[in-house]
mmCIF file of C-alpha atoms in Angstrom:
data_model
loop_
_atom_site.group_PDB
_atom_site.id
_atom_site.type_symbol
_atom_site.label_atom_id
_atom_site.label_comp_id
_atom_site.label_asym_id
_atom_site.label_seq_id
_atom_site.Cartn_x
_atom_site.Cartn_y
_atom_site.Cartn_z
ATOM 1 C CA UNK A 1 73.910 0.427 52.764
ATOM 2 C CA UNK A 2 72.657 3.923 51.643
ATOM 3 C CA UNK A 3 71.280 3.885 47.825
ATOM 4 C CA UNK A 4 72.803 5.938 45.275
ATOM 5 C CA UNK A 5 71.048 6.656 41.885
ATOM 6 C CA UNK A 6 73.279 6.978 38.851
ATOM 7 C CA UNK A 7 71.209 8.862 35.688
ATOM 8 C CA UNK A 8 71.540 6.296 32.917
ATOM 9 C CA UNK A 9 73.409 3.165 32.627
ATOM 10 C CA UNK A 10 75.271 3.132 29.301
ATOM 11 C CA UNK A 11 79.367 1.935 29.179
ATOM 12 C CA UNK A 12 80.025 5.771 30.136
ATOM 13 C CA UNK A 13 78.609 5.452 33.570
ATOM 14 C CA UNK A 14 80.260 2.096 34.175
ATOM 15 C CA UNK A 15 83.499 3.715 35.934
ATOM 16 C CA UNK A 16 81.058 5.631 37.719
ATOM 17 C CA UNK A 17 78.894 2.862 39.124
ATOM 18 C CA UNK A 18 82.495 0.897 40.095
ATOM 19 C CA UNK A 19 83.613 3.794 42.321
ATOM 20 C CA UNK A 20 80.234 4.024 44.303
ATOM 21 C CA UNK A 21 80.667 -0.108 44.802
ATOM 22 C CA UNK A 22 84.086 0.764 46.329
ATOM 23 C CA UNK A 23 82.707 3.446 48.603
ATOM 24 C CA UNK A 24 80.046 0.643 49.756
ATOM 25 C CA UNK A 25 76.869 2.165 48.019
ATOM 26 C CA UNK A 26 73.926 0.133 46.589
ATOM 27 C CA UNK A 27 73.960 1.379 43.229
ATOM 28 C CA UNK A 28 70.135 1.982 41.353
ATOM 29 C CA UNK A 29 70.448 2.767 37.434
ATOM 30 C CA UNK A 30 67.730 4.432 35.141
ATOM 31 C CA UNK A 31 66.823 5.506 31.807
ATOM 32 C CA UNK A 32 64.733 4.464 29.198
ATOM 33 C CA UNK A 33 67.060 1.842 27.405
ATOM 34 C CA UNK A 34 67.122 -1.242 29.596
ATOM 35 C CA UNK A 35 69.601 -2.884 27.066
ATOM 36 C CA UNK A 36 72.513 -0.572 27.996
ATOM 37 C CA UNK A 37 75.185 -2.519 29.171
ATOM 38 C CA UNK A 38 75.965 -0.304 32.424
ATOM 39 C CA UNK A 39 72.682 -1.603 34.016
ATOM 40 C CA UNK A 40 74.229 -4.921 34.513
ATOM 41 C CA UNK A 41 77.012 -3.553 36.419
ATOM 42 C CA UNK A 42 74.313 -1.854 38.955
ATOM 43 C CA UNK A 43 72.647 -3.635 42.065
ATOM 44 C CA UNK A 44 69.303 -2.552 40.469
ATOM 45 C CA UNK A 45 67.697 -0.960 37.247
ATOM 46 C CA UNK A 46 64.342 1.203 37.623
ATOM 47 C CA UNK A 47 63.111 2.250 34.254
ATOM 48 C CA UNK A 48 62.374 6.037 34.064
ATOM 49 C CA UNK A 49 63.129 8.780 31.708
ATOM 50 C CA UNK A 50 66.370 10.406 33.155
ATOM 51 C CA UNK A 51 65.464 14.087 31.421
ATOM 52 C CA UNK A 52 62.073 14.030 33.453
ATOM 53 C CA UNK A 53 62.522 15.652 36.596
ATOM 54 C CA UNK A 54 59.529 15.107 38.251
ATOM 55 C CA UNK A 55 59.776 11.298 37.335
ATOM 56 C CA UNK A 56 63.170 11.196 38.569
ATOM 57 C CA UNK A 57 62.206 12.859 41.707
ATOM 58 C CA UNK A 58 59.326 10.519 42.614
ATOM 59 C CA UNK A 59 61.879 7.703 41.816
ATOM 60 C CA UNK A 60 64.059 9.168 44.337
ATOM 61 C CA UNK A 61 61.410 9.342 47.211
ATOM 62 C CA UNK A 62 59.805 6.203 46.732
ATOM 63 C CA UNK A 63 63.204 4.158 46.822
ATOM 64 C CA UNK A 64 64.647 5.562 49.642
ATOM 65 C CA UNK A 65 67.432 7.224 47.454
ATOM 66 C CA UNK A 66 70.099 9.124 49.471
ATOM 67 C CA UNK A 67 72.309 10.717 46.614
ATOM 68 C CA UNK A 68 72.058 11.224 42.832
ATOM 69 C CA UNK A 69 74.841 11.327 40.267
ATOM 70 C CA UNK A 70 74.939 12.873 36.899
ATOM 71 C CA UNK A 71 75.690 10.907 33.676
ATOM 72 C CA UNK A 72 77.498 11.750 30.775
ATOM 73 C CA UNK A 73 74.593 13.854 29.429
ATOM 74 C CA UNK A 74 73.440 17.311 30.058
ATOM 75 C CA UNK A 75 69.984 16.425 30.661
ATOM 76 C CA UNK A 76 71.192 13.978 33.482
ATOM 77 C CA UNK A 77 73.068 17.017 34.970
ATOM 78 C CA UNK A 78 69.926 19.223 34.846
ATOM 79 C CA UNK A 79 67.954 16.662 36.638
ATOM 80 C CA UNK A 80 70.318 15.908 39.285
ATOM 81 C CA UNK A 81 70.575 19.366 40.614
ATOM 82 C CA UNK A 82 66.754 19.556 40.286
ATOM 83 C CA UNK A 83 66.531 16.702 42.595
ATOM 84 C CA UNK A 84 69.230 17.593 44.810
ATOM 85 C CA UNK A 85 67.575 21.207 45.179
ATOM 86 C CA UNK A 86 64.048 19.405 46.020
ATOM 87 C CA UNK A 87 65.682 17.356 48.584
ATOM 88 C CA UNK A 88 67.563 19.833 50.399
ATOM 89 C CA UNK A 89 71.167 17.871 49.708
ATOM 90 C CA UNK A 90 73.228 20.640 48.318
ATOM 91 C CA UNK A 91 75.648 18.553 46.350
ATOM 92 C CA UNK A 92 75.106 19.688 43.163
ATOM 93 C CA UNK A 93 74.860 23.603 41.519
ATOM 94 C CA UNK A 94 71.290 24.895 41.991
ATOM 95 C CA UNK A 95 68.708 24.104 39.123
ATOM 96 C CA UNK A 96 69.063 27.607 38.020
ATOM 97 C CA UNK A 97 72.674 27.363 37.352
ATOM 98 C CA UNK A 98 72.460 24.074 36.216
ATOM 99 C CA UNK A 99 70.189 25.243 33.395
ATOM 100 C CA UNK A 100 72.308 28.666 32.791
ATOM 101 C CA UNK A 101 75.527 26.734 32.216
ATOM 102 C CA UNK A 102 74.076 23.479 30.149
ATOM 103 C CA UNK A 103 71.398 25.572 27.843
ATOM 104 C CA UNK A 104 73.594 27.073 25.035
ATOM 105 C CA UNK A 105 71.675 30.045 25.213
ATOM 106 C CA UNK A 106 71.826 31.257 28.703
ATOM 107 C CA UNK A 107 75.421 30.236 28.858
ATOM 108 C CA UNK A 108 76.585 32.405 25.867
ATOM 109 C CA UNK A 109 74.236 35.070 27.422
ATOM 110 C CA UNK A 110 76.041 34.945 30.540
ATOM 111 C CA UNK A 111 79.843 34.770 29.525
ATOM 112 C CA UNK A 112 79.044 37.212 26.412
ATOM 113 C CA UNK A 113 77.722 39.498 29.540
ATOM 114 C CA UNK A 114 80.988 38.893 31.498
ATOM 115 C CA UNK A 115 83.231 39.685 28.765
ATOM 116 C CA UNK A 116 84.855 36.464 28.024
ATOM 117 C CA UNK A 117 86.011 35.292 24.616
ATOM 118 C CA UNK A 118 83.155 34.006 22.767
ATOM 119 C CA UNK A 119 82.033 33.996 19.331
ATOM 120 C CA UNK A 120 78.767 36.420 19.615
ATOM 121 C CA UNK A 121 75.444 34.510 19.713
ATOM 122 C CA UNK A 122 72.002 35.562 18.842
ATOM 123 C CA UNK A 123 69.411 33.552 19.826
ATOM 124 C CA UNK A 124 66.174 32.563 18.121
ATOM 125 C CA UNK A 125 63.076 30.923 19.334
ATOM 126 C CA UNK A 126 61.047 31.828 16.335
ATOM 127 C CA UNK A 127 61.871 29.797 13.167
ATOM 128 C CA UNK A 128 60.415 32.859 10.872
ATOM 129 C CA UNK A 129 62.536 35.286 12.479
ATOM 130 C CA UNK A 130 65.700 33.264 12.115
ATOM 131 C CA UNK A 131 64.903 32.516 8.618
ATOM 132 C CA UNK A 132 64.694 36.416 8.192
ATOM 133 C CA UNK A 133 67.905 36.928 9.645
ATOM 134 C CA UNK A 134 69.685 34.494 6.830
ATOM 135 C CA UNK A 135 69.019 37.455 4.497
ATOM 136 C CA UNK A 136 71.339 39.672 6.318
ATOM 137 C CA UNK A 137 73.708 37.271 7.866
ATOM 138 C CA UNK A 138 77.781 37.457 7.405
ATOM 139 C CA UNK A 139 78.511 34.029 6.301
ATOM 140 C CA UNK A 140 79.809 31.647 7.263
ATOM 141 C CA UNK A 141 78.016 31.071 10.359
ATOM 142 C CA UNK A 142 77.270 27.721 12.518
ATOM 143 C CA UNK A 143 73.697 27.105 13.791
ATOM 144 C CA UNK A 144 73.037 25.238 16.581
ATOM 145 C CA UNK A 145 70.264 23.502 18.543
ATOM 146 C CA UNK A 146 69.902 25.083 22.262
ATOM 147 C CA UNK A 147 69.824 21.741 24.513
ATOM 148 C CA UNK A 148 71.981 18.805 22.594
ATOM 149 C CA UNK A 149 75.283 17.363 23.009
ATOM 150 C CA UNK A 150 77.558 15.244 20.594
ATOM 151 C CA UNK A 151 77.206 17.735 17.621
ATOM 152 C CA UNK A 152 73.435 16.831 17.408
ATOM 153 C CA UNK A 153 71.468 19.797 15.831
ATOM 154 C CA UNK A 154 74.511 21.664 14.524
ATOM 155 C CA UNK A 155 75.517 22.682 10.970
ATOM 156 C CA UNK A 156 77.453 25.113 9.643
ATOM 157 C CA UNK A 157 76.149 27.370 6.655
ATOM 158 C CA UNK A 158 78.056 29.344 4.017
ATOM 159 C CA UNK A 159 74.963 30.878 2.134
ATOM 160 C CA UNK A 160 71.558 31.702 2.413
ATOM 161 C CA UNK A 161 70.058 28.576 1.096
ATOM 162 C CA UNK A 162 72.468 26.589 3.335
ATOM 163 C CA UNK A 163 71.454 28.509 6.531
ATOM 164 C CA UNK A 164 67.365 27.647 5.549
ATOM 165 C CA UNK A 165 68.720 24.029 5.824
ATOM 166 C CA UNK A 166 70.524 24.295 9.219
ATOM 167 C CA UNK A 167 67.706 26.471 10.888
ATOM 168 C CA UNK A 168 65.338 23.822 9.903
ATOM 169 C CA UNK A 169 67.626 21.099 11.092
ATOM 170 C CA UNK A 170 68.264 23.055 14.325
ATOM 171 C CA UNK A 171 64.437 23.777 15.320
ATOM 172 C CA UNK A 172 63.465 20.096 14.625
ATOM 173 C CA UNK A 173 65.878 18.685 16.969
ATOM 174 C CA UNK A 174 65.982 21.151 19.851
ATOM 175 C CA UNK A 175 63.968 20.132 22.529
ATOM 176 C CA UNK A 176 63.228 23.567 23.621
ATOM 177 C CA UNK A 177 62.930 25.154 20.238
ATOM 178 C CA UNK A 178 65.594 27.410 20.749
ATOM 179 C CA UNK A 179 68.564 27.842 18.307
ATOM 180 C CA UNK A 180 71.769 29.716 18.478
ATOM 181 C CA UNK A 181 73.503 31.360 15.208
ATOM 182 C CA UNK A 182 76.945 32.743 15.639
ATOM 183 C CA UNK A 183 80.139 33.348 13.077
ATOM 184 C CA UNK A 184 81.899 30.038 12.177
ATOM 185 C CA UNK A 185 85.449 30.809 13.364
ATOM 186 C CA UNK A 186 88.568 28.776 12.194
ATOM 187 C CA UNK A 187 90.925 26.965 14.573
ATOM 188 C CA UNK A 188 91.732 24.131 16.603
ATOM 189 C CA UNK A 189 89.318 22.778 18.701
ATOM 190 C CA UNK A 190 90.531 22.042 22.426
ATOM 191 C CA UNK A 191 89.060 21.031 25.373
ATOM 192 C CA UNK A 192 90.171 22.183 29.013
ATOM 193 C CA UNK A 193 89.061 20.067 31.942
ATOM 194 C CA UNK A 194 89.288 21.141 35.761
ATOM 195 C CA UNK A 195 87.731 20.057 38.818
ATOM 196 C CA UNK A 196 86.613 22.273 41.355
ATOM 197 C CA UNK A 197 87.028 21.996 45.034
ATOM 198 C CA UNK A 198 85.729 25.102 46.912
ATOM 199 C CA UNK A 199 85.523 27.128 43.841
ATOM 200 C CA UNK A 200 89.104 26.614 43.287
ATOM 201 C CA UNK A 201 90.851 24.955 40.484
ATOM 202 C CA UNK A 202 92.588 21.847 42.141
ATOM 203 C CA UNK A 203 93.201 19.505 39.135
ATOM 204 C CA UNK A 204 93.760 19.981 35.294
ATOM 205 C CA UNK A 205 94.165 18.255 32.173
ATOM 206 C CA UNK A 206 93.499 18.793 28.576
ATOM 207 C CA UNK A 207 92.670 17.668 24.835
ATOM 208 C CA UNK A 208 92.848 18.123 21.269
ATOM 209 C CA UNK A 209 90.050 17.328 19.292
ATOM 210 C CA UNK A 210 89.372 16.304 15.946
ATOM 211 C CA UNK A 211 86.521 15.293 13.580
ATOM 212 C CA UNK A 212 86.493 13.316 10.620
ATOM 213 C CA UNK A 213 83.447 11.797 9.393
ATOM 214 C CA UNK A 214 80.995 14.129 10.834
ATOM 215 C CA UNK A 215 82.414 17.892 11.454
ATOM 216 C CA UNK A 216 80.330 18.209 14.332
ATOM 217 C CA UNK A 217 80.975 14.965 16.480
ATOM 218 C CA UNK A 218 84.536 14.578 18.161
ATOM 219 C CA UNK A 219 85.847 11.191 16.460
ATOM 220 C CA UNK A 220 89.166 11.251 18.434
ATOM 221 C CA UNK A 221 91.179 13.403 21.074
ATOM 222 C CA UNK A 222 94.635 13.271 22.244
ATOM 223 C CA UNK A 223 95.938 14.327 25.893
ATOM 224 C CA UNK A 224 97.349 16.800 26.703
ATOM 225 C CA UNK A 225 96.540 19.894 24.537
ATOM 226 C CA UNK A 226 99.079 21.136 22.232
ATOM 227 C CA UNK A 227 100.883 24.340 24.056
ATOM 228 C CA UNK A 228 98.054 24.090 26.638
ATOM 229 C CA UNK A 229 100.589 26.200 29.047
ATOM 230 C CA UNK A 230 100.372 29.354 27.099
ATOM 231 C CA UNK A 231 96.849 29.559 27.781
ATOM 232 C CA UNK A 232 96.412 27.626 30.964
ATOM 233 C CA UNK A 233 96.291 30.464 33.434
ATOM 234 C CA UNK A 234 93.880 32.425 31.370
ATOM 235 C CA UNK A 235 91.616 29.728 31.549
ATOM 236 C CA UNK A 236 91.761 28.518 35.045
ATOM 237 C CA UNK A 237 91.024 32.168 35.872
ATOM 238 C CA UNK A 238 87.868 32.668 33.910
ATOM 239 C CA UNK A 239 86.684 29.317 35.542
ATOM 240 C CA UNK A 240 87.515 30.444 39.191
ATOM 241 C CA UNK A 241 85.856 33.660 38.359
ATOM 242 C CA UNK A 242 82.609 31.736 37.116
ATOM 243 C CA UNK A 243 82.639 29.269 40.250
ATOM 244 C CA UNK A 244 82.697 32.039 42.599
ATOM 245 C CA UNK A 245 80.230 34.355 40.778
ATOM 246 C CA UNK A 246 77.753 31.375 40.613
ATOM 247 C CA UNK A 247 78.701 29.850 43.804
ATOM 248 C CA UNK A 248 79.147 26.664 41.990
ATOM 249 C CA UNK A 249 79.606 23.162 43.786
ATOM 250 C CA UNK A 250 82.389 21.197 43.767
ATOM 251 C CA UNK A 251 83.029 19.087 40.726
ATOM 252 C CA UNK A 252 84.023 18.709 37.303
ATOM 253 C CA UNK A 253 84.417 21.934 35.047
ATOM 254 C CA UNK A 254 85.307 21.932 31.613
ATOM 255 C CA UNK A 255 85.621 24.286 28.666
ATOM 256 C CA UNK A 256 85.611 23.714 24.658
ATOM 257 C CA UNK A 257 87.146 26.135 22.613
ATOM 258 C CA UNK A 258 88.311 27.191 19.353
ATOM 259 C CA UNK A 259 92.272 28.212 19.322
ATOM 260 C CA UNK A 260 94.427 30.616 17.088
ATOM 261 C CA UNK A 261 97.694 30.887 19.005
ATOM 262 C CA UNK A 262 97.184 32.067 22.030
ATOM 263 C CA UNK A 263 93.858 33.343 21.301
ATOM 264 C CA UNK A 264 90.681 31.276 22.082
ATOM 265 C CA UNK A 265 87.021 31.362 21.866
ATOM 266 C CA UNK A 266 85.025 29.623 24.314
ATOM 267 C CA UNK A 267 81.885 27.445 22.583
ATOM 268 C CA UNK A 268 80.763 25.060 25.282
ATOM 269 C CA UNK A 269 81.114 24.182 28.857
ATOM 270 C CA UNK A 270 80.061 20.792 30.876
ATOM 271 C CA UNK A 271 79.544 20.285 34.408
ATOM 272 C CA UNK A 272 79.473 16.457 34.291
ATOM 273 C CA UNK A 273 81.518 13.502 33.139
ATOM 274 C CA UNK A 274 81.898 12.924 29.772
ATOM 275 C CA UNK A 275 81.104 10.090 27.015
ATOM 276 C CA UNK A 276 83.619 7.441 25.759
ATOM 277 C CA UNK A 277 84.870 6.726 29.397
ATOM 278 C CA UNK A 278 86.904 9.912 28.728
ATOM 279 C CA UNK A 279 87.641 10.490 32.318
ATOM 280 C CA UNK A 280 89.653 7.245 32.617
ATOM 281 C CA UNK A 281 92.104 8.896 30.183
ATOM 282 C CA UNK A 282 92.093 11.985 32.079
ATOM 283 C CA UNK A 283 93.072 10.175 35.092
ATOM 284 C CA UNK A 284 95.707 8.846 33.195
ATOM 285 C CA UNK A 285 97.018 12.054 31.771
ATOM 286 C CA UNK A 286 96.957 13.847 34.997
ATOM 287 C CA UNK A 287 97.051 11.027 38.126
ATOM 288 C CA UNK A 288 94.393 12.786 39.559
ATOM 289 C CA UNK A 289 91.348 10.410 40.615
ATOM 290 C CA UNK A 290 88.782 12.141 38.710
ATOM 291 C CA UNK A 291 85.819 9.344 39.183
ATOM 292 C CA UNK A 292 86.300 9.271 42.800
ATOM 293 C CA UNK A 293 86.553 13.085 43.323
ATOM 294 C CA UNK A 294 83.187 13.390 41.521
ATOM 295 C CA UNK A 295 81.479 10.879 43.440
ATOM 296 C CA UNK A 296 82.656 12.161 46.398
ATOM 297 C CA UNK A 297 81.441 15.770 45.339
ATOM 298 C CA UNK A 298 77.764 14.550 44.092
ATOM 299 C CA UNK A 299 77.125 12.369 47.326
ATOM 300 C CA UNK A 300 78.688 14.833 49.619
ATOM 301 C CA UNK A 301 81.048 12.652 51.024
ATOM 302 C CA UNK A 302 84.231 13.083 53.139
ATOM 303 C CA UNK A 303 87.377 15.099 51.803
ATOM 304 C CA UNK A 304 89.667 14.732 54.625
ATOM 305 C CA UNK A 305 91.636 11.430 53.601
ATOM 306 C CA UNK A 306 91.450 12.768 49.621
ATOM 307 C CA UNK A 307 94.840 13.272 48.431
ATOM 308 C CA UNK A 308 94.261 16.209 45.669
ATOM 309 C CA UNK A 309 98.039 15.944 44.510
ATOM 310 C CA UNK A 310 96.925 12.734 42.695
ATOM 311 C CA UNK A 311 98.714 9.558 42.204
ATOM 312 C CA UNK A 312 100.298 7.367 38.984
ATOM 313 C CA UNK A 313 102.423 8.447 36.221
ATOM 314 C CA UNK A 314 101.302 10.994 33.568
ATOM 315 C CA UNK A 315 101.057 9.579 30.382
ATOM 316 C CA UNK A 316 100.192 10.610 26.764
ATOM 317 C CA UNK A 317 96.872 8.904 25.828
ATOM 318 C CA UNK A 318 93.523 9.582 24.161
ATOM 319 C CA UNK A 319 90.659 7.707 22.325
ATOM 320 C CA UNK A 320 89.752 7.169 18.733
ATOM 321 C CA UNK A 321 86.096 6.429 17.374
ATOM 322 C CA UNK A 322 86.169 3.701 14.667
ATOM 323 C CA UNK A 323 83.458 4.637 12.388
ATOM 324 C CA UNK A 324 82.063 3.700 8.619
ATOM 325 C CA UNK A 325 82.035 6.119 6.035
ATOM 326 C CA UNK A 326 78.306 4.857 4.677
ATOM 327 C CA UNK A 327 75.519 3.302 5.765
ATOM 328 C CA UNK A 328 75.314 -0.632 4.904
ATOM 329 C CA UNK A 329 75.869 -4.115 6.613
ATOM 330 C CA UNK A 330 79.363 -4.167 8.469
ATOM 331 C CA UNK A 331 81.284 -6.908 7.049
ATOM 332 C CA UNK A 332 84.372 -6.601 9.323
ATOM 333 C CA UNK A 333 86.984 -4.035 10.739
ATOM 334 C CA UNK A 334 90.676 -4.396 11.658
ATOM 335 C CA UNK A 335 93.291 -2.659 13.458
ATOM 336 C CA UNK A 336 97.133 -3.167 12.473
ATOM 337 C CA UNK A 337 99.195 -4.852 14.841
ATOM 338 C CA UNK A 338 101.407 -1.637 15.584
ATOM 339 C CA UNK A 339 98.358 0.089 16.893
ATOM 340 C CA UNK A 340 96.625 -2.529 18.246
ATOM 341 C CA UNK A 341 99.973 -2.546 21.101
ATOM 342 C CA UNK A 342 98.902 0.951 21.922
ATOM 343 C CA UNK A 343 95.229 0.283 23.108
ATOM 344 C CA UNK A 344 94.770 -0.243 26.544
ATOM 345 C CA UNK A 345 90.893 -0.598 26.525
ATOM 346 C CA UNK A 346 88.479 -1.000 23.908
ATOM 347 C CA UNK A 347 84.585 -0.854 23.551
ATOM 348 C CA UNK A 348 82.941 -2.657 20.734
ATOM 349 C CA UNK A 349 79.639 -1.140 19.552
ATOM 350 C CA UNK A 350 78.957 -3.100 16.701
ATOM 351 C CA UNK A 351 79.502 -6.752 15.440
ATOM 352 C CA UNK A 352 80.008 -7.943 11.941
ATOM 353 C CA UNK A 353 76.716 -8.679 10.338
ATOM 354 C CA UNK A 354 74.764 -5.330 12.065
ATOM 355 C CA UNK A 355 73.567 -2.669 9.966
ATOM 356 C CA UNK A 356 75.128 0.880 9.984
ATOM 357 C CA UNK A 357 72.270 3.047 9.738
ATOM 358 C CA UNK A 358 73.645 6.280 10.792
ATOM 359 C CA UNK A 359 77.433 6.340 9.874
ATOM 360 C CA UNK A 360 77.663 10.317 10.580
ATOM 361 C CA UNK A 361 76.724 9.322 14.498
ATOM 362 C CA UNK A 362 77.358 5.747 15.167
ATOM 363 C CA UNK A 363 80.546 4.155 16.189
ATOM 364 C CA UNK A 364 81.750 0.575 15.425
ATOM 365 C CA UNK A 365 84.136 0.736 18.539
ATOM 366 C CA UNK A 366 85.862 2.944 20.804
ATOM 367 C CA UNK A 367 89.414 2.833 21.290
ATOM 368 C CA UNK A 368 91.488 4.029 24.080
ATOM 369 C CA UNK A 369 95.442 4.235 23.359
ATOM 370 C CA UNK A 370 98.459 5.396 25.135
ATOM 371 C CA UNK A 371 102.224 6.473 24.041
ATOM 372 C CA UNK A 372 105.327 7.252 25.590
ATOM 373 C CA UNK A 373 106.124 10.089 23.763
ATOM 374 C CA UNK A 374 103.571 13.027 22.603
ATOM 375 C CA UNK A 375 105.083 13.450 19.158
ATOM 376 C CA UNK A 376 105.076 9.830 18.172
ATOM 377 C CA UNK A 377 101.358 9.850 19.447
ATOM 378 C CA UNK A 378 100.083 12.857 17.588
ATOM 379 C CA UNK A 379 101.845 11.495 14.109
ATOM 380 C CA UNK A 380 100.543 8.140 14.677
ATOM 381 C CA UNK A 381 96.824 9.064 15.285
ATOM 382 C CA UNK A 382 96.821 11.096 12.208
ATOM 383 C CA UNK A 383 96.836 8.281 10.125
ATOM 384 C CA UNK A 384 94.173 6.200 12.172
ATOM 385 C CA UNK A 385 91.600 7.077 9.604
ATOM 386 C CA UNK A 386 93.432 5.785 7.189
ATOM 387 C CA UNK A 387 94.970 2.860 8.554
ATOM 388 C CA UNK A 388 92.049 1.232 10.665
ATOM 389 C CA UNK A 389 89.928 -0.516 8.269
ATOM 390 C CA UNK A 390 86.168 -0.641 8.092
ATOM 391 C CA UNK A 391 84.491 -2.698 5.590
ATOM 392 C CA UNK A 392 80.648 -1.620 4.918
ATOM 393 C CA UNK A 393 78.275 -3.719 1.973
ATOM 394 C CA UNK A 394 76.002 -1.211 0.799
ATOM 395 C CA UNK A 395 72.090 -2.090 1.111
ATOM 396 C CA UNK A 396 70.723 -2.630 -2.680
#
């Protein structure tokens, strides 16, 4: 039985582990958080920092690992490419391409050079120079740490004073000590998800993204995105051009963008599975077996019997992150019965009696939901924040 290494073992990686088992692999997970629930689903857990390239390469060699799978994190995707290249497996993007796509400064420089629609970014690796820029900037701006996900290290600034705070925050949180500053643009945030096979898009899905408690952390998403067909062909064209230009491997390719009508501005991209078990929702929405396809791609599996047409009925679905709006002791949380009827899966992250220490980023629970009608779903989800009750007792 061949061994496959899954980088990390949070609840996000459980579907990947399950697919690996169905394909007959012996699953090893890693990461420096042994308490994560996903490790319990693996055959073996070996502690290591999955963002440490050399450490993971050594783990692979010493444990006769035959394949490596990226997790729901950019660091994991880059490490997987590094190990794949060192082992001459050729099932992931090259190490250079993985860094180009997942480091914001390199990615924005690349797509700006290609002329694709994106806010113009200025990159700083010197804090004093970045602070100097605040005196001449046209506000509002948005400041981003170069190498983080989940909204970490990102702040909007509408004045020089706010920009100074945002720059300090981004430099403090960035591992590489690189930051980006770009114009803040108004619009709706959407994500367009594709699967590449032989550098062509063979499956798609999309969603609208909403941030309530934390404006830089997506709290809920509804699939499919509103009026996606108006821009779908343009997005596919850009993705396939990039895939051919960089000679990308089979796998997921997703854009996050800000949309105003038929115009869109690309702000982020991903070449990896997503958090919140989001790919399960993408499978429900599109009928395409995304997890299976991703595992086949990253292990160099056989595509001969794979059905690219997908199976299953398309549905309107999404997820909602239950969040508190202040720190303190979680006393209780509740979901109204009519919403509960729409919940298809739930992941409880905090129990009553536990503390919320970082309400801007911590979730009490993740809820997956499904509806039979798109308009019914979008109208109902607008009220989730008001109707799902979270009771917090503040610390004295």
